[in-house]
Coordinates of C-alpha atoms and ligand atoms in Angstrom, one line a residue:
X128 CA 83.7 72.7 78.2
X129 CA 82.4 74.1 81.8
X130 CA 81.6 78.0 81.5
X131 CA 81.4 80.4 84.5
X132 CA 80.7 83.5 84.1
X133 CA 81.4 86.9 86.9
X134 CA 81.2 91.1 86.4
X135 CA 84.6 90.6 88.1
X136 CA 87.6 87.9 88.4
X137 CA 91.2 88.5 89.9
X138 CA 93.6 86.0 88.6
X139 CA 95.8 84.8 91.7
X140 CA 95.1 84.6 95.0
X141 CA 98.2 85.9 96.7
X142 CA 98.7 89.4 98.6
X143 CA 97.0 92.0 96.4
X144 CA 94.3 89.4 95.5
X145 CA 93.1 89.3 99.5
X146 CA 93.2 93.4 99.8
X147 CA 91.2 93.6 96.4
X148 CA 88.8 91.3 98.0
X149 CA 88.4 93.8 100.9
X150 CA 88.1 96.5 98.9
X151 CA 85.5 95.2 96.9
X152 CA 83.4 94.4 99.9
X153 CA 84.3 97.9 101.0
X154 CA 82.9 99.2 97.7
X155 CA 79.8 97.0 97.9
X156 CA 80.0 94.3 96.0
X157 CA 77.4 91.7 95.3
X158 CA 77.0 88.1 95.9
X159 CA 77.9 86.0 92.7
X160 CA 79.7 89.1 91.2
X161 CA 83.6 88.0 92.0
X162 CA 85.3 85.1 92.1
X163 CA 89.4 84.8 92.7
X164 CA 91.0 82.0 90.7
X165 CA 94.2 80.8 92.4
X166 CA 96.5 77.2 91.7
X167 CA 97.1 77.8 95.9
X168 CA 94.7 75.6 98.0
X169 CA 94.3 78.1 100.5
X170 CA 92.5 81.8 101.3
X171 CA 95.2 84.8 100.6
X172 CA 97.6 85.2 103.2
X173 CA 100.3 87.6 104.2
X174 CA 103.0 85.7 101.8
X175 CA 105.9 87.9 104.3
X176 CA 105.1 85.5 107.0
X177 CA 106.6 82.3 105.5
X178 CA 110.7 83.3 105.7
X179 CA 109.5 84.5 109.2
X180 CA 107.1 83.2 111.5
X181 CA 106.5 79.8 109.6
X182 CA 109.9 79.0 109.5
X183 CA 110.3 79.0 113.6
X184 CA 110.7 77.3 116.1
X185 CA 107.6 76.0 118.0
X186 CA 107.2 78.5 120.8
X187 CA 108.7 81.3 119.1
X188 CA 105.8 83.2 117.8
X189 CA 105.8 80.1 115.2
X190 CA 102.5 81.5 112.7
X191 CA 100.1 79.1 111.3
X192 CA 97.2 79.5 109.1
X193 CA 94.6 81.3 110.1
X194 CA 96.5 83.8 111.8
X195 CA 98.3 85.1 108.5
X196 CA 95.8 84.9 106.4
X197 CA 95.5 88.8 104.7
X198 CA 94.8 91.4 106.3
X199 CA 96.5 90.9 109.4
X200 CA 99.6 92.6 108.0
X201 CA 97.7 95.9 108.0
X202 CA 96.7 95.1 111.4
X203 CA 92.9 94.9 109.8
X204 CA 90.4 91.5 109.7
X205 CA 91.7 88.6 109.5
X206 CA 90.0 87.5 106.3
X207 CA 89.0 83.6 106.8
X208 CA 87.6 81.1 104.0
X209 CA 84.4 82.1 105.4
X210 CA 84.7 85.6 104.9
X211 CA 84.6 85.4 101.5
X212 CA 81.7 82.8 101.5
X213 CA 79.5 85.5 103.6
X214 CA 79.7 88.2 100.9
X215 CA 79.1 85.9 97.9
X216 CA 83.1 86.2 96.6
X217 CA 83.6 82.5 94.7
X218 CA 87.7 81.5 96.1
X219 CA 87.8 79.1 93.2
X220 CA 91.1 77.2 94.6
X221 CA 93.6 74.7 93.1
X222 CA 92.7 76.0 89.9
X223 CA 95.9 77.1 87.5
X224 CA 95.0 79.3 84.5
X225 CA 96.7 77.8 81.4
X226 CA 95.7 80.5 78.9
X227 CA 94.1 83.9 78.9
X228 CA 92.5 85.7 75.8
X229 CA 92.1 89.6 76.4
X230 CA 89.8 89.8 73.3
X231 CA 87.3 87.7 74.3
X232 CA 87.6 87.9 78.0
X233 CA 87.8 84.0 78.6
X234 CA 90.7 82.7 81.0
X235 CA 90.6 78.0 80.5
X236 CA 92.5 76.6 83.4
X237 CA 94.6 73.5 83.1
X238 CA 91.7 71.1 83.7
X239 CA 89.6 72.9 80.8
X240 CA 87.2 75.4 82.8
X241 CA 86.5 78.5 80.6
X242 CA 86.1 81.3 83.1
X243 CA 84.3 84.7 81.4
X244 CA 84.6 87.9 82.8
X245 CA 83.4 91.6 82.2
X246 CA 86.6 93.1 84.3
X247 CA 90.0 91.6 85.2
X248 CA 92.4 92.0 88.3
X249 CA 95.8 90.4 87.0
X250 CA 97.4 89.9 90.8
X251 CA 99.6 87.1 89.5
X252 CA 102.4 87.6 91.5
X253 CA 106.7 86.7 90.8
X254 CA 107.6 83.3 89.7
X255 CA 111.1 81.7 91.6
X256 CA 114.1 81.4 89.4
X257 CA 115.2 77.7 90.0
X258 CA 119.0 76.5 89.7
X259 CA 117.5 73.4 87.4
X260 CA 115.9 75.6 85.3
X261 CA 119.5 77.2 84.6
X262 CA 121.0 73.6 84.2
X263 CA 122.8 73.3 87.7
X264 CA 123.9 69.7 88.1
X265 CA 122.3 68.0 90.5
X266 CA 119.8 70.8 91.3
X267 CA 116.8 68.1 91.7
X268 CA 118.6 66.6 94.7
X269 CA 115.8 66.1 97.6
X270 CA 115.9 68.8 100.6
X271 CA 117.0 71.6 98.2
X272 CA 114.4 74.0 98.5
X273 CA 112.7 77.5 97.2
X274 CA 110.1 79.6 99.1
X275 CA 107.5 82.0 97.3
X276 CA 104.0 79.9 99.0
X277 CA 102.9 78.0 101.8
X278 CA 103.4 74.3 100.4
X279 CA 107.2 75.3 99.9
X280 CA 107.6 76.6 103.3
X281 CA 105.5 73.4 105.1
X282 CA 108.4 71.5 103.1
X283 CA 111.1 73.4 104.8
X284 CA 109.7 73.4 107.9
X285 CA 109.4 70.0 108.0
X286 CA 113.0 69.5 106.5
X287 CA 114.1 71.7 109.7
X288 CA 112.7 69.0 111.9
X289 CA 114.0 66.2 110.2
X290 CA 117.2 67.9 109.9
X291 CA 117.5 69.3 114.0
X292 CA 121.1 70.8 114.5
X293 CA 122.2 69.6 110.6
X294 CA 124.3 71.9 108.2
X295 CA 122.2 74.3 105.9
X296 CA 123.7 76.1 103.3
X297 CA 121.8 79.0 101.6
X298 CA 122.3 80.1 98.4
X299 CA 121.7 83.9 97.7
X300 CA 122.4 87.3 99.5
X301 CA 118.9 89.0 98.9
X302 CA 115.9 89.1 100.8
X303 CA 115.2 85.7 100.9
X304 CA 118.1 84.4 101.2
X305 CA 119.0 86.7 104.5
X306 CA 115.6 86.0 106.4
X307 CA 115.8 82.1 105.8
X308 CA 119.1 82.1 107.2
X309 CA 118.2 83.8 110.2
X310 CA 114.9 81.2 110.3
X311 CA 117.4 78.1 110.1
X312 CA 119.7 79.6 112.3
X313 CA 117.0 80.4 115.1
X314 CA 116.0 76.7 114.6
X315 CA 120.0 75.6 115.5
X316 CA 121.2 74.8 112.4
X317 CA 124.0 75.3 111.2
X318 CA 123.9 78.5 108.3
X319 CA 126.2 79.0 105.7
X320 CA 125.3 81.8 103.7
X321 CA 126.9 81.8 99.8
X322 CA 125.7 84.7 97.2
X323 CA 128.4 86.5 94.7
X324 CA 128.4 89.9 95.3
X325 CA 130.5 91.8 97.9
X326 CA 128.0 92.1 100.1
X327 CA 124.4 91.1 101.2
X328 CA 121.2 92.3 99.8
X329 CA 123.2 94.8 97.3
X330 CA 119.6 96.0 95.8
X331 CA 119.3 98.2 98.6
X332 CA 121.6 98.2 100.9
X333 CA 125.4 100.1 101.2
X334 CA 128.2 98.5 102.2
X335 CA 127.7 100.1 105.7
X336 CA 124.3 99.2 106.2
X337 CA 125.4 95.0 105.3
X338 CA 128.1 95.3 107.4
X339 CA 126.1 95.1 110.6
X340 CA 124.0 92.8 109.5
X341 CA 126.4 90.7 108.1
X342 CA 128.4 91.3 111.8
X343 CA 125.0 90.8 113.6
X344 CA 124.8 87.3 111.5
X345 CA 128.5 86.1 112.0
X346 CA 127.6 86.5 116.2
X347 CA 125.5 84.6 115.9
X348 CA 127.1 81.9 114.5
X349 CA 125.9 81.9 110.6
X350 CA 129.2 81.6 108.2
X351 CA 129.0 83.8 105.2
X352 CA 130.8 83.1 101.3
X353 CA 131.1 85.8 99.4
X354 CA 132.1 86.4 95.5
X355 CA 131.4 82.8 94.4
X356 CA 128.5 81.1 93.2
X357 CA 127.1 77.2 93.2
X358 CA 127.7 75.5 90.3
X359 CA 126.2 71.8 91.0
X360 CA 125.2 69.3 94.0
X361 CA 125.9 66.3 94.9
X362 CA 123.6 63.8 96.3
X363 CA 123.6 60.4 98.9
X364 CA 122.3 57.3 97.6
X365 CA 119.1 58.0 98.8
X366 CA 119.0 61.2 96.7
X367 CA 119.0 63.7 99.2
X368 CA 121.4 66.8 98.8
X369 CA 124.8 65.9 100.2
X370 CA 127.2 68.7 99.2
X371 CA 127.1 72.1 97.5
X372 CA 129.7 72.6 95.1
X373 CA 130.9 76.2 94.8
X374 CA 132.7 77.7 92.0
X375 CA 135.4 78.6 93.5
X376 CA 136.2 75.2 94.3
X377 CA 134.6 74.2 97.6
X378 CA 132.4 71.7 98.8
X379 CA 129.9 72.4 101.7
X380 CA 128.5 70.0 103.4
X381 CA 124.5 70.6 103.7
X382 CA 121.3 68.5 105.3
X383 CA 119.4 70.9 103.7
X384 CA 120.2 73.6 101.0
X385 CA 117.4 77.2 100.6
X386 CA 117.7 78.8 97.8
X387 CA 117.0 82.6 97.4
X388 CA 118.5 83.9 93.9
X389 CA 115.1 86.0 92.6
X390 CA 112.1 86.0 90.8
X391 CA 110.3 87.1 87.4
X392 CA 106.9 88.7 87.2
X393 CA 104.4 86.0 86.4
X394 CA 103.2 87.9 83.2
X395 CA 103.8 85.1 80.6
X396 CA 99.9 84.6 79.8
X397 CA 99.6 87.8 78.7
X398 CA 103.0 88.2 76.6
X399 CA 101.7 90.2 73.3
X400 CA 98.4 90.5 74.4
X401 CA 99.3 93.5 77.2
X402 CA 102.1 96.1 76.7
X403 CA 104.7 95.7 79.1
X404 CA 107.0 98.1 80.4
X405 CA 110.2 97.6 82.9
X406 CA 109.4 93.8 82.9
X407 CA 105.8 94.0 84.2
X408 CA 102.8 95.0 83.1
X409 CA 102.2 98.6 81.7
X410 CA 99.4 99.9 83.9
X411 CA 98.4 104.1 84.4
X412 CA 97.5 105.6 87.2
X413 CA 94.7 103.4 88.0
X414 CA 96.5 100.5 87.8
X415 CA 94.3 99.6 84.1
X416 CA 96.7 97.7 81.2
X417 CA 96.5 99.3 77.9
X418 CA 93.2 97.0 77.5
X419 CA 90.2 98.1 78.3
X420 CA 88.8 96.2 81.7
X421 CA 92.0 94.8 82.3
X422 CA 93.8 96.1 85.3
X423 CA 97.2 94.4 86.8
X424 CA 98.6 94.6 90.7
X425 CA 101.2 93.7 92.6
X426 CA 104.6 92.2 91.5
X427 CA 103.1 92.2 87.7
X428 CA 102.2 95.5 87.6
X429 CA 104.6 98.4 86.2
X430 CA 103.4 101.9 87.0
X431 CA 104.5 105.6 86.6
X432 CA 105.6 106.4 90.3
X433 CA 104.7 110.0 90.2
X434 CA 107.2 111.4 93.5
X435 CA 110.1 110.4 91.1
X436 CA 108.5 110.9 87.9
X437 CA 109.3 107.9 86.5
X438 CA 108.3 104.3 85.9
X439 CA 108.5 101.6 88.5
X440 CA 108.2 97.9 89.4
X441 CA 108.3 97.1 93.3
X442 CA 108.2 93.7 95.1
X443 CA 106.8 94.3 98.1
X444 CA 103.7 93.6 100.4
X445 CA 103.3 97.3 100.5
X446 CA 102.9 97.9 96.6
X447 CA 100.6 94.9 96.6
X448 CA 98.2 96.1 99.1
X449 CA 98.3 100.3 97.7
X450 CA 97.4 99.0 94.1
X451 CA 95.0 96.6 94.9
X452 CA 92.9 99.3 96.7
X453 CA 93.5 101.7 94.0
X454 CA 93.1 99.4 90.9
X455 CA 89.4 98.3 92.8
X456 CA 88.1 101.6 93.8
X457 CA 89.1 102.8 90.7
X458 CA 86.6 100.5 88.8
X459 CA 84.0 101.3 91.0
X460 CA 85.1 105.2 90.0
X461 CA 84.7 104.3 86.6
X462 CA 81.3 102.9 86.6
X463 CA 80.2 105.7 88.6
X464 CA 81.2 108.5 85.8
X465 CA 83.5 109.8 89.0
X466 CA 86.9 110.0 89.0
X467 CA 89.6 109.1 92.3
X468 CA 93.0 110.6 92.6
X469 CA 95.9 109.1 91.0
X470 CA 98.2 106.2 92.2
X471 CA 101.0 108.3 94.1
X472 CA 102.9 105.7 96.0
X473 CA 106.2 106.3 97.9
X474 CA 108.6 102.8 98.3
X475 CA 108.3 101.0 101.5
X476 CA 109.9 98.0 101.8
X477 CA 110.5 96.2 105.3
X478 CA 112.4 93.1 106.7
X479 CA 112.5 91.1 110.3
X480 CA 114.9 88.7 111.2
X481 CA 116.0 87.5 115.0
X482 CA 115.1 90.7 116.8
X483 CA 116.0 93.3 114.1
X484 CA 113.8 95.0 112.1
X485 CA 114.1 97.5 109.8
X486 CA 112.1 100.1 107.1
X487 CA 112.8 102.0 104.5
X488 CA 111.2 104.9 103.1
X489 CA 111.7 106.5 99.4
X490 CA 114.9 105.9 96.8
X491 CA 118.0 104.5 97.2
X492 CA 120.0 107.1 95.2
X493 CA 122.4 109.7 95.3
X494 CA 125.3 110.3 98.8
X495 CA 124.5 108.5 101.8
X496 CA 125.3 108.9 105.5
X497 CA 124.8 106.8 108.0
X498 CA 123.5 107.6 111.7
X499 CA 123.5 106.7 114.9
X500 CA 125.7 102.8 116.4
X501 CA 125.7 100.9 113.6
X502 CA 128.2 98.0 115.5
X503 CA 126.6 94.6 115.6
X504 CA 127.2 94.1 119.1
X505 CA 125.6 97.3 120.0
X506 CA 122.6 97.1 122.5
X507 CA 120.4 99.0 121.2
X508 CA 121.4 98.2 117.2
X509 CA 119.9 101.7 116.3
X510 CA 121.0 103.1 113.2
X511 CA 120.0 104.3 109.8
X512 CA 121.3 106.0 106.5
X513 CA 119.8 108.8 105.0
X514 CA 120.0 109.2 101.1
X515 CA 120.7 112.7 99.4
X516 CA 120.1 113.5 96.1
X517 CA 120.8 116.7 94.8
X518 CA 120.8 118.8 98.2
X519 CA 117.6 117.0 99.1
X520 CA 116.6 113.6 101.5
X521 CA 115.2 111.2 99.2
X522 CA 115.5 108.0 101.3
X523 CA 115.6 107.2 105.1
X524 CA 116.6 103.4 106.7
X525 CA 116.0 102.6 110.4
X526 CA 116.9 99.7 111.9
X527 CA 114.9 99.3 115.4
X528 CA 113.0 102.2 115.0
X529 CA 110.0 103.1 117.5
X530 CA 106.5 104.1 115.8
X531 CA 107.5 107.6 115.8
X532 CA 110.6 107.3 114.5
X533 CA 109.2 105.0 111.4
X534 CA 106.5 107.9 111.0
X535 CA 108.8 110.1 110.8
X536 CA 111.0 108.8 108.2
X537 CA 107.9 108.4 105.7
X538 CA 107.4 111.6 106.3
X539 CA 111.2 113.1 105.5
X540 CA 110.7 110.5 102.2
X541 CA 107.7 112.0 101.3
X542 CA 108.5 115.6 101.5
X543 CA 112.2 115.7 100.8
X544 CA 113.5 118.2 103.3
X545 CA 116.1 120.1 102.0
X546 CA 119.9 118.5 103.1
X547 CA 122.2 120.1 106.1
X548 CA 125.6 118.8 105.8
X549 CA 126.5 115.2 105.9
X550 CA 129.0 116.1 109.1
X551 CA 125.5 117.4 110.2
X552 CA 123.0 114.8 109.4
X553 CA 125.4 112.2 110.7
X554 CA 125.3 114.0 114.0
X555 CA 121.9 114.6 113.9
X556 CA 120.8 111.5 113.0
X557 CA 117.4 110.6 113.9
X558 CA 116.5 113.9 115.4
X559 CA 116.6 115.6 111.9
X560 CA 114.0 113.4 110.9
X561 CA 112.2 113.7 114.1
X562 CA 112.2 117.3 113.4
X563 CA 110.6 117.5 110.3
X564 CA 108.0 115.1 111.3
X565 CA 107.1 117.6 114.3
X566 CA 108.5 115.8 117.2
X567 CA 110.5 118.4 117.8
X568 CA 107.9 121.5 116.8
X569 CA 107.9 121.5 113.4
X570 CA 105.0 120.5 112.0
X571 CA 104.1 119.5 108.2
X572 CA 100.7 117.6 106.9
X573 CA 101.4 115.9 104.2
X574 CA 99.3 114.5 101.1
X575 CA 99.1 110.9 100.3
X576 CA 100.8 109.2 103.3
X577 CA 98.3 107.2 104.0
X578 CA 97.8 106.1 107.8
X579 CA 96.3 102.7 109.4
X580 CA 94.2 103.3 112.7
X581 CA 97.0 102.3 114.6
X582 CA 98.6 105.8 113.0
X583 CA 101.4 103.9 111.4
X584 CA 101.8 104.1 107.8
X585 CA 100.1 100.6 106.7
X586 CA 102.3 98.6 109.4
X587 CA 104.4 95.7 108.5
Ligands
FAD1497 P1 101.6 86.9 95.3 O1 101.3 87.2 96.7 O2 102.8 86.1 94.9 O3 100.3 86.2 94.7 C1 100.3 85.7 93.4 C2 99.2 84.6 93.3 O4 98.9 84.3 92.0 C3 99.6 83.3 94.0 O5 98.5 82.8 94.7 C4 99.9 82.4 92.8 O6 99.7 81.0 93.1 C5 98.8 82.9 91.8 N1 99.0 82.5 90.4 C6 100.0 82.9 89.6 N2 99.8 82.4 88.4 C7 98.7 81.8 88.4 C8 97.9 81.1 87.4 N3 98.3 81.0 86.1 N4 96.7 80.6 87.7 C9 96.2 80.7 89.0 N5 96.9 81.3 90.0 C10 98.1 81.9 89.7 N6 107.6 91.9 100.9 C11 107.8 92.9 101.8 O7 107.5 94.1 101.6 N7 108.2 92.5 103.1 C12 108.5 91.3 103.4 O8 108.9 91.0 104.5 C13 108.3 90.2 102.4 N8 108.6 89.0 102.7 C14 108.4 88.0 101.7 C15 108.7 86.7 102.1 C16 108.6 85.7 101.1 C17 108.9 84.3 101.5 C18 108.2 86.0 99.8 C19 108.1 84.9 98.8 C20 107.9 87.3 99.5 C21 108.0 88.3 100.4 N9 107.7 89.7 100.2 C22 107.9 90.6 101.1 C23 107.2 90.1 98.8 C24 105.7 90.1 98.9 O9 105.2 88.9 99.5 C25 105.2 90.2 97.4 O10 105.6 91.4 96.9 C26 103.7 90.1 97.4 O11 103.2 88.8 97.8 C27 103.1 90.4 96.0 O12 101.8 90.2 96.0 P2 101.0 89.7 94.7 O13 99.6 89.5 95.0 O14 101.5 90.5 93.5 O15 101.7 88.2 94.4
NAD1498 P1 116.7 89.1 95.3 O1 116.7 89.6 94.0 O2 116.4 90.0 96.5 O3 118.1 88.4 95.6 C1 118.7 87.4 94.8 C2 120.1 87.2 95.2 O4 120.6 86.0 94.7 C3 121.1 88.2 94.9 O5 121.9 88.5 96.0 C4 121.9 87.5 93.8 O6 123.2 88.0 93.6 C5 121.9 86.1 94.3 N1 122.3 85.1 93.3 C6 121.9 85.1 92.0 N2 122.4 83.9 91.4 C7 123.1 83.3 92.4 C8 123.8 82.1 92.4 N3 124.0 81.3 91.4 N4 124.4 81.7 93.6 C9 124.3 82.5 94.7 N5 123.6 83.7 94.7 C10 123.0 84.0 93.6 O7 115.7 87.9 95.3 P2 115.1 86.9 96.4 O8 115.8 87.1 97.7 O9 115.1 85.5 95.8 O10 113.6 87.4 96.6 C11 112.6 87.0 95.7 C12 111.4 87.9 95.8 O11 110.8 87.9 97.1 C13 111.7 89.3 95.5 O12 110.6 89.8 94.8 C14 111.8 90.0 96.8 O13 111.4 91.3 96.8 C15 110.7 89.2 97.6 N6 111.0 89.2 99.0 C16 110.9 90.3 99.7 C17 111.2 90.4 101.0 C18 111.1 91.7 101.8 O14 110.7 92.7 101.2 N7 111.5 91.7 103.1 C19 111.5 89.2 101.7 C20 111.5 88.0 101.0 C21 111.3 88.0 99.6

């Protein structure tokens, strides 16, 4: 069996794999000491960009490799194939790793490569849930597709020019499922949105914050199905989806059917080899697994989030790139004898679709009041909802939101301003936030909000 040998591997070569890479250039690394083994058959790239950018039309700010490759997200270099070739860092593509043994630090990919390793950077990412995995009938049809990497969005893309002005129907209400529609419908086809819940993306948002969304959506022409699910498909004779067949009894019509209904963390190699807490891998505050040498990132990675005091899993470009910089400078820390300060990362998740685009800052829990016009067909679709939990701000969302304003709403997450009242913060709206962030003379510095040069807090 081959052999190949590094101080340092990261298994995957997604999001938190490409801003590990910079770090460990950062932190000096040497030619021939890291290699990142990925089954993807390109460089790491800005996985955000492929429900957006990839998906539109020519001519529309449609983004093609290089452009996304990581770290353009962060507004840093662009880091091409040949990066990594410069500073010695092996990409060792198209390889998938079949099994992993902690104890004697050897990972065999499927075509029977033993790679060895002195330290290891799980950055393995979320596997898709698939509707033929949960017995849908006819969920192999052709043209019913899923999206987590870039061969999956390719397929789309082409389906979308194949398909010009067909019927799409998209199954889900979550993040995926609400950026691809507004992908397909940018591309003029015709969206039909199905997911059972009341309404869209219920993991973060209120029923206030959907409904302009979901408004926004309907004006511009994209049909939404709530409360009911897909149960099967049917296909043409040439085996390509014909009709999506809903549980409440429906058939829709669809040229092409996206399907957006989650993902698991991709953790299964190391199932009773790695404790694992809320679904992903147990990891401290320097993102190291319960092994010695083994440290997890990203999707996979579980952590104490110490603002809330309790333990977390997060999804999200932002977590990827935070705990791959931590998890790498804290190995460096380690084999120094020095020590760094611990993880202390505050939620940020972010989406863009059509010309909206909005962030949010902190937890999703306790009262809520929304702010300033949140009606669809406003011009300027500014608004947001603040989040009070016991008498204090815990959360902030901003739709269309200028640099200041986005600063400022990390800031009112991150310090937790006491509350006024909710007659008051409604009227207030963005100003209170402006307020505590010093745009309006108050001034606070605050620990751990980390800044990109741009002054931004690492940008979307
Ligand atoms: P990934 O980027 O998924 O990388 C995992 C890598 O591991 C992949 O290369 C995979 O092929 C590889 N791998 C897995 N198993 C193996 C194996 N056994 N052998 C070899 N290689 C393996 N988040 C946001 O905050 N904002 C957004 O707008 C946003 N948009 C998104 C759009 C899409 C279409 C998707 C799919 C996700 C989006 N996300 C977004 C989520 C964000 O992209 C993820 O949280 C982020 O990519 C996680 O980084 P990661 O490195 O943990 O995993
Ligand atoms: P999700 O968990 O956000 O949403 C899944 C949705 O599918 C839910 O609304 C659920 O009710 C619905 N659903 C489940 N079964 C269904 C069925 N049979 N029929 C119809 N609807 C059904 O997951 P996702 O949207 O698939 O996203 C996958 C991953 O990608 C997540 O990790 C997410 O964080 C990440 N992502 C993030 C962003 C972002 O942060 N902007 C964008 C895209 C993807």
């Amino acid at each position: 069996m081959a052999e190949k040998s590094f101080k340092y591997v990261i298994l995957g070569g997604g999001v938190s794999a490409g801003y590990a890479a910079r770090e460990f250039a950062n932190q000096g690394v040497q030619p021939g000491e890291l290699a990142i083994i990925s089954r993807e058959s390109v460089a790491p790239y800005e996985r955000a960009a492929l429900s957006k950018g990839y998906l539109f039309p020519e001519g529309a700010s449609r983004q093609r490799l290089p452009s996304f490759h990581v770290c353009a997200g962060a507004g840093w270099e662009i880091l091409l194939p040949e990066w990594y070739e410069e500073k010695g860092i092996s990409l060792i593509m198209n390889t998938e790793i079949v099994e992993a043994d902690v104890a004697s630090k050897t990972l065999i990919s499927a075509a029977g490569e033993a790679f060895k390793y002195n330290v290891l950077i799980i950055a393995t990412g979320s596997t898709v849930l698939r509707l033929s995995d949960c017995g849908l009938r006819g969920a192999n049809a052709k043209n019913i597709f899923y999206l987590r990497d870039i061969d999956e969005a390719e397929q789309i893309s082409q389906a979308i020019d194949a398909k010009k002005t067909g019927k799409a129907v998209v199954i889900g209400g979550g993040y995926i499922a609400v950026e691809i529609s507004a992908s397909l419908s940018m591309n003029n086809l015709d969206v039909t949105m199905v997911f059972p819940e009341p309404w869209c993306m219920p993991r973060l948002f209120t029923a206030g914050i959907a409904a302009f969304y979901e408004g926004y959506y309907k004006n511009k022409g994209i049909k939404i199905i709530k409360g009911t699910v897909a149960i099967g498909f049917e296909a043409h004779p040439n085996g390509e989806v014909k009709n999506v067949l809903l549980a409440d009894g429906r058939a829709l019509e669809a040229d092409i059917v996206a399907v957006g209904v989650g993902a698991m963390p991709t953790t299964t190699l190391f199932y009773w080899q790695l404790k694992e807490e809320v679904g992903g891998i147990k990891t401290d505050a320097f993102l190291r697994t319960n092994v010695p040498d083994v440290y997890a990132i990203g999707d996979v990675s579980s952590f104490h989030c110490k603002i809330y005091d309790d333990v977390r899993r997060v999804e999200h470009v932002d977590h990827a790139r935070r705990s791959a910089e931590q998890a790498v400078k804290a190995i460096y820390a380690s084999e120094q004898g020095t020590t760094i300060e611990e993880y202390d990362y505050l939620p940020f998740f972010y989406s863009k679709t059509f010309d909206l685009s909005w962030q949010f800052y902190g937890d999703n829990v306790g009262e809520t009041v929304l702010f300033g016009d949140p009606d669809p067909k406003s011009p300027t679709h500014k608004f947001g909802q603040y989040w009070i939990d016991n008498g204090k701000v815990v959360g902030v969302f901003l739709e269309s939101g200028t640099v200041e304003e986005t600063e400022a709403i990390a800031l009112v997450a991150r310090v937790q301003p006491a509350a006024l009242s909710m007659d008051e913060m409604a009227k207030q709206g963005i100003y209170f936030a402006l307020g505590i962030s010093g745009h309006s003379g108050v001034s606070i510095t605050v620990k751990g909000l980390k800044k990109t040069h741009s002054g931004l807090p690492y940008s979307p």
